[in-house]
Structure formats: C-alpha cells, structure tokens
CSV table of C-alpha atoms and ligand atoms in Angstrom, one decimal:
chain,number,residue,atom,x,y,z
U,15,MET,CA,-135.2,1.6,-76.8
U,16,CYS,CA,-136.2,-1.9,-79.0
U,17,LYS,CA,-136.2,-5.6,-78.7
U,18,HIS,CA,-133.8,-5.9,-81.5
U,19,VAL,CA,-130.9,-3.0,-80.6
U,20,LEU,CA,-130.8,-3.5,-76.8
U,21,ASN,CA,-128.2,-0.5,-76.8
U,22,ALA,CA,-129.8,2.1,-79.5
U,23,GLN,CA,-128.2,5.8,-78.8
U,24,VAL,CA,-130.4,7.5,-81.6
U,25,SER,CA,-133.9,6.5,-82.9
U,26,ILE,CA,-134.2,7.6,-86.2
U,27,ARG,CA,-136.9,9.1,-88.6
U,28,ALA,CA,-138.3,7.3,-90.9
U,29,PRO,CA,-138.4,9.4,-94.6
U,30,CYS,CA,-141.4,7.9,-95.5
U,31,CYS,CA,-143.9,8.1,-92.6
U,32,LYS,CA,-142.5,10.3,-90.8
U,33,GLN,CA,-142.6,8.3,-87.2
U,34,TRP,CA,-139.9,8.0,-85.1
U,35,PHE,CA,-138.4,4.0,-84.4
U,36,ASP,CA,-135.2,2.8,-83.0
U,37,CYS,CA,-134.2,0.7,-85.8
U,38,ALA,CA,-135.4,-0.6,-89.0
U,39,GLU,CA,-136.6,-4.2,-87.6
U,40,CYS,CA,-139.4,-1.8,-85.3
U,41,HIS,CA,-140.1,-0.3,-88.7
U,42,ALA,CA,-140.9,-3.5,-90.6
U,43,GLU,CA,-143.0,-5.0,-87.3
U,44,THR,CA,-145.3,-1.4,-87.4
U,45,GLN,CA,-145.9,-0.1,-90.6
U,46,ASP,CA,-147.2,-2.9,-93.8
U,47,HIS,CA,-144.9,-0.5,-95.9
U,48,ARG,CA,-141.2,-0.4,-96.9
U,49,LEU,CA,-138.7,1.9,-94.9
U,50,ALA,CA,-137.9,4.4,-97.9
U,51,LYS,CA,-134.2,5.1,-98.3
U,52,THR,CA,-132.9,8.4,-97.8
U,53,THR,CA,-129.9,10.7,-98.2
U,54,GLU,CA,-130.5,13.1,-95.8
U,55,MET,CA,-131.3,11.4,-92.2
U,56,ALA,CA,-133.4,12.5,-89.3
U,57,PHE,CA,-131.7,11.8,-85.8
U,58,ALA,CA,-132.9,12.4,-82.3
U,59,CYS,CA,-129.8,11.4,-79.7
U,60,LYS,CA,-131.2,9.5,-76.3
U,61,LYS,CA,-128.8,10.8,-74.4
U,62,CYS,CA,-130.2,14.6,-74.5
U,63,LYS,CA,-133.5,13.8,-76.8
U,64,LYS,CA,-132.1,16.3,-79.0
U,65,ALA,CA,-133.0,15.7,-83.0
U,66,PHE,CA,-130.3,16.0,-85.4
U,67,ARG,CA,-130.1,15.9,-89.4
U,68,LYS,CA,-126.8,14.0,-91.0
U,69,ASP,CA,-126.3,13.7,-94.7
U,70,MET,CA,-125.9,9.8,-95.5
U,71,VAL,CA,-124.1,10.1,-98.8
U,72,ASN,CA,-120.9,12.5,-97.0
U,73,TYR,CA,-120.9,10.5,-93.9
U,74,GLU,CA,-117.9,10.4,-91.8
U,75,GLU,CA,-116.2,9.3,-89.0
U,76,SER,CA,-117.1,12.5,-86.7
U,77,ASP,CA,-120.8,12.1,-88.0
U,78,GLU,CA,-120.7,9.1,-85.1
U,79,PHE,CA,-120.9,12.0,-82.6
U,80,CYS,CA,-123.6,13.6,-81.2
U,81,PRO,CA,-123.7,17.0,-82.7
U,82,HIS,CA,-125.2,18.6,-79.0
U,83,CYS,CA,-123.6,15.7,-77.1
U,84,ASP,CA,-121.1,14.4,-78.2
U,85,ASN,CA,-123.0,11.2,-77.6
U,86,HIS,CA,-121.1,8.4,-79.8
U,87,TYR,CA,-124.3,6.9,-81.6
U,88,VAL,CA,-123.1,4.4,-84.2
U,89,ILE,CA,-121.8,1.8,-81.5
U,90,ASP,CA,-122.8,-2.1,-82.4
U,91,ALA,CA,-125.6,-3.2,-82.1
U,92,LYS,CA,-126.6,-5.4,-79.3
U,93,THR,CA,-129.0,-7.9,-80.0
U,94,PRO,CA,-131.1,-9.8,-78.1
U,95,GLN,CA,-129.4,-12.5,-78.5
U,96,ALA,CA,-125.5,-11.4,-78.1
U,97,ALA,CA,-127.1,-10.9,-74.7
U,98,LEU,CA,-128.1,-14.3,-73.6
U,99,GLY,CA,-124.0,-14.7,-74.4
U,100,ILE,CA,-123.4,-15.3,-77.5
U,101,GLU,CA,-120.4,-13.5,-79.0
U,102,GLY,CA,-122.1,-12.8,-82.6
U,103,GLU,CA,-119.8,-10.2,-84.0
U,104,ASP,CA,-117.7,-12.5,-85.9
U,105,ALA,CA,-119.6,-14.0,-88.8
U,106,ARG,CA,-116.8,-16.8,-89.1
U,107,ILE,CA,-117.3,-18.3,-85.2
U,108,ASP,CA,-121.7,-17.9,-86.3
U,109,ALA,CA,-120.8,-20.4,-89.5
U,110,ARG,CA,-118.1,-22.7,-87.4
U,111,LEU,CA,-120.6,-23.3,-83.6
U,112,LEU,CA,-123.5,-23.7,-86.7
U,113,LYS,CA,-121.2,-26.7,-89.1
U,114,ASP,CA,-119.2,-28.0,-86.1
U,115,ASP,CA,-120.7,-29.5,-82.9
U,116,ARG,CA,-117.6,-30.6,-81.3
U,117,ILE,CA,-116.8,-26.7,-81.0
U,118,LYS,CA,-120.2,-26.6,-79.2
U,119,GLN,CA,-119.6,-29.0,-77.2
U,120,ASP,CA,-116.2,-28.7,-75.9
U,121,PRO,CA,-115.6,-25.3,-75.5
U,122,LYS,CA,-112.3,-25.3,-74.4
U,123,ARG,CA,-111.1,-26.4,-78.3
U,124,SER,CA,-111.6,-22.9,-79.0
U,125,LEU,CA,-109.1,-21.8,-76.7
U,126,PHE,CA,-106.8,-23.0,-78.9
U,127,GLY,CA,-107.2,-20.6,-81.3
U,128,GLN,CA,-109.3,-20.0,-84.3
U,129,ASP,CA,-106.4,-20.6,-87.2
U,130,PHE,CA,-106.0,-24.0,-85.4
U,131,SER,CA,-109.6,-24.8,-85.2
U,132,ASP,CA,-110.3,-23.6,-88.9
U,133,ARG,CA,-107.2,-26.0,-90.5
U,134,VAL,CA,-108.3,-28.7,-88.7
U,135,GLY,CA,-111.9,-28.8,-90.0
Y,204,ZN,ZN1,-142.6,4.2,-93.4
Y,205,ZN,ZN1,-136.2,-2.6,-83.3
Y,206,ZN,ZN1,-127.0,14.3,-78.0
C-alpha cells in the first residue's frame, strides 16, 4: 500500500529501473528518471504475493484478474482525497464544486439532481 493509491491490489515493476512500485507516482517521487513505457508489464499480486506478466497491447477484461488467485486488481483507485469523503469519481461534479460555491455550501441542493443544477448554472 502506498500513500497515493490506498487500495492498490498489485505492485508494478518499472521496466526502466527494475524496481517494484505501487503506482507511477511512487516511481516519480523516488526516481529521477521518467517511468519507461512497455508493452509487457510485470505485476505482483498483493493478495497472493505472486508475480505475473500481462501483454498491455492485447489487454482484455479477463486480464484484470490475477491469474493465480483471481484477485480483481484493476479497480478504481482510492486516493487519499476520496478517503476523506469527497466523491472524486465524477469529474463533472468536481468541476462544479470548484465553480459554484452555492452548491458547496448547501449540500441539500445536490439532492435535486445533477441535471437540474446543470441547467440552472
Ligand atoms: Zn524507473
Ligand atoms: Zn504511490
Ligand atoms: Zn493473486
């Protein structure tokens, strides 16, 4: 588990420096080079601790599961911000919160529905 993605299910091996990272940001913080891109990623499942490789070119839905323990490792990243209770999944909502202070001050307004406030704003 790293501080960027709280619910990371796998570690990823950086092809450039051959080290394991929980996410690309961990690599960026600890290394002074860019994360290299590769067509074949090496993963390590955090559940069963086994490593596996995936071809990123022909990546399919079934590839989102650990081949050893069927752990679904491709999930929405839970960031520290989201853990504080702010729903950050919908980019539209985020943008509106930043733009419109009224909605921020009165959370009940959002209960009327997103379409309504979209039309008014
Ligand atoms: Zn690297
Ligand atoms: Zn990280
Ligand atoms: Zn596994």
